[in-house]
PDB file of C-alpha atoms in Angstrom:
ATOM      1  CA  MET A   1      97.540  90.741  77.270  1.00 44.00           C
ATOM      2  CA  GLY A   2      94.298  92.078  75.865  1.00 51.00           C
ATOM      3  CA  LYS A   3      93.913  94.254  72.842  1.00 57.00           C
ATOM      4  CA  ALA A   4      94.579  97.962  73.133  1.00 65.00           C
ATOM      5  CA  LEU A   5      91.583 100.114  73.894  1.00 71.00           C
ATOM      6  CA  GLU A   6      91.051 102.787  71.318  1.00 73.00           C
ATOM      7  CA  GLY A   7      88.762 105.728  71.480  1.00 87.00           C
ATOM      8  CA  LYS A   8      87.795 107.872  74.419  1.00 89.00           C
ATOM      9  CA  ASP A   9      84.399 106.247  74.827  1.00 92.00           C
ATOM     10  CA  GLU A  10      85.815 102.722  74.926  1.00 94.00           C
ATOM     11  CA  GLN A  11      88.478 103.750  77.433  1.00 94.00           C
ATOM     12  CA  PHE A  12      85.950 105.442  79.711  1.00 94.00           C
ATOM     13  CA  TYR A  13      83.615 102.442  79.494  1.00 96.00           C
ATOM     14  CA  TYR A  14      86.547 100.262  80.587  1.00 96.00           C
ATOM     15  CA  ILE A  15      87.215 102.533  83.592  1.00 97.00           C
ATOM     16  CA  LYS A  16      83.535 102.504  84.573  1.00 97.00           C
ATOM     17  CA  ASN A  17      83.496  98.698  84.492  1.00 98.00           C
ATOM     18  CA  ARG A  18      86.662  98.446  86.570  1.00 97.00           C
ATOM     19  CA  VAL A  19      85.258 100.856  89.177  1.00 98.00           C
ATOM     20  CA  SER A  20      82.085  98.780  89.314  1.00 98.00           C
ATOM     21  CA  MET A  21      84.101  95.573  89.779  1.00 97.00           C
ATOM     22  CA  LEU A  22      86.142  97.189  92.546  1.00 97.00           C
ATOM     23  CA  ASN A  23      82.944  98.275  94.260  1.00 97.00           C
ATOM     24  CA  ASP A  24      81.552  94.734  94.005  1.00 97.00           C
ATOM     25  CA  VAL A  25      84.696  93.298  95.592  1.00 95.00           C
ATOM     26  CA  VAL A  26      84.639  95.781  98.468  1.00 96.00           C
ATOM     27  CA  GLN A  27      80.904  95.303  99.042  1.00 96.00           C
ATOM     28  CA  SER A  28      81.365  91.531  99.203  1.00 95.00           C
ATOM     29  CA  MET A  29      83.808  91.776 102.103  1.00 94.00           C
ATOM     30  CA  ASP A  30      81.836  90.893 105.214  1.00 88.00           C
ATOM     31  CA  GLY A  31      83.030  91.246 108.745  1.00 85.00           C
ATOM     32  CA  PRO A  32      86.521  92.258 109.689  1.00 93.00           C
ATOM     33  CA  VAL A  33      89.026  92.347 106.856  1.00 94.00           C
ATOM     34  CA  ASP A  34      92.618  91.299 107.238  1.00 95.00           C
ATOM     35  CA  GLU A  35      95.831  92.739 105.839  1.00 97.00           C
ATOM     36  CA  GLU A  36      95.680  90.471 102.779  1.00 96.00           C
ATOM     37  CA  ASP A  37      92.197  91.763 101.882  1.00 95.00           C
ATOM     38  CA  LEU A  38      93.396  95.353 102.152  1.00 96.00           C
ATOM     39  CA  GLU A  39      96.430  94.587 100.008  1.00 97.00           C
ATOM     40  CA  LYS A  40      94.227  93.075  97.291  1.00 96.00           C
ATOM     41  CA  VAL A  41      92.024  96.167  97.250  1.00 96.00           C
ATOM     42  CA  GLU A  42      95.090  98.395  97.163  1.00 98.00           C
ATOM     43  CA  LEU A  43      96.494  96.477  94.181  1.00 98.00           C
ATOM     44  CA  MET A  44      93.193  96.817  92.342  1.00 97.00           C
ATOM     45  CA  ILE A  45      93.172 100.567  93.016  1.00 98.00           C
ATOM     46  CA  GLN A  46      96.781 100.938  91.857  1.00 98.00           C
ATOM     47  CA  SER A  47      96.035  98.990  88.691  1.00 97.00           C
ATOM     48  CA  LEU A  48      92.998 101.141  87.988  1.00 98.00           C
ATOM     49  CA  ASN A  49      94.991 104.296  88.645  1.00 98.00           C
ATOM     50  CA  GLY A  50      97.635 103.100  86.193  1.00 98.00           C
ATOM     51  CA  LYS A  51      94.996 102.673  83.495  1.00 96.00           C
ATOM     52  CA  VAL A  52      93.561 106.134  84.163  1.00 96.00           C
ATOM     53  CA  LEU A  53      97.020 107.678  83.904  1.00 96.00           C
ATOM     54  CA  ARG A  54      97.694 105.754  80.683  1.00 94.00           C
ATOM     55  CA  PHE A  55      94.426 106.889  79.133  1.00 94.00           C
ATOM     56  CA  GLN A  56      95.173 110.488  80.139  1.00 94.00           C
ATOM     57  CA  LYS A  57      98.596 110.218  78.496  1.00 93.00           C
ATOM     58  CA  ASP A  58      97.018 108.794  75.341  1.00 89.00           C
ATOM     59  CA  ARG A  59      94.616 111.732  75.168  1.00 89.00           C
ATOM     60  CA  LYS A  60      97.409 114.280  75.592  1.00 90.00           C
ATOM     61  CA  GLU A  61      99.389 112.601  72.820  1.00 88.00           C
ATOM     62  CA  GLU A  62      96.369 112.849  70.505  1.00 83.00           C
ATOM     63  CA  GLN A  63      96.292 116.629  70.838  1.00 79.00           C
TER      64      GLN A  63
END
């Protein structure tokens, strides 16, 4: 796995990049999408949500 992200700015930059990547993936889907495409997008969203929740937890622990 990658190194831990430290600092609020670095964590938010990571989230911004992941949102941008997700947008790129969705925008690249032409025509009708199938169940597998939707599942891939859902997994990306769940992964991103997990990171957001983790970063929120980290911030609460810092207080």
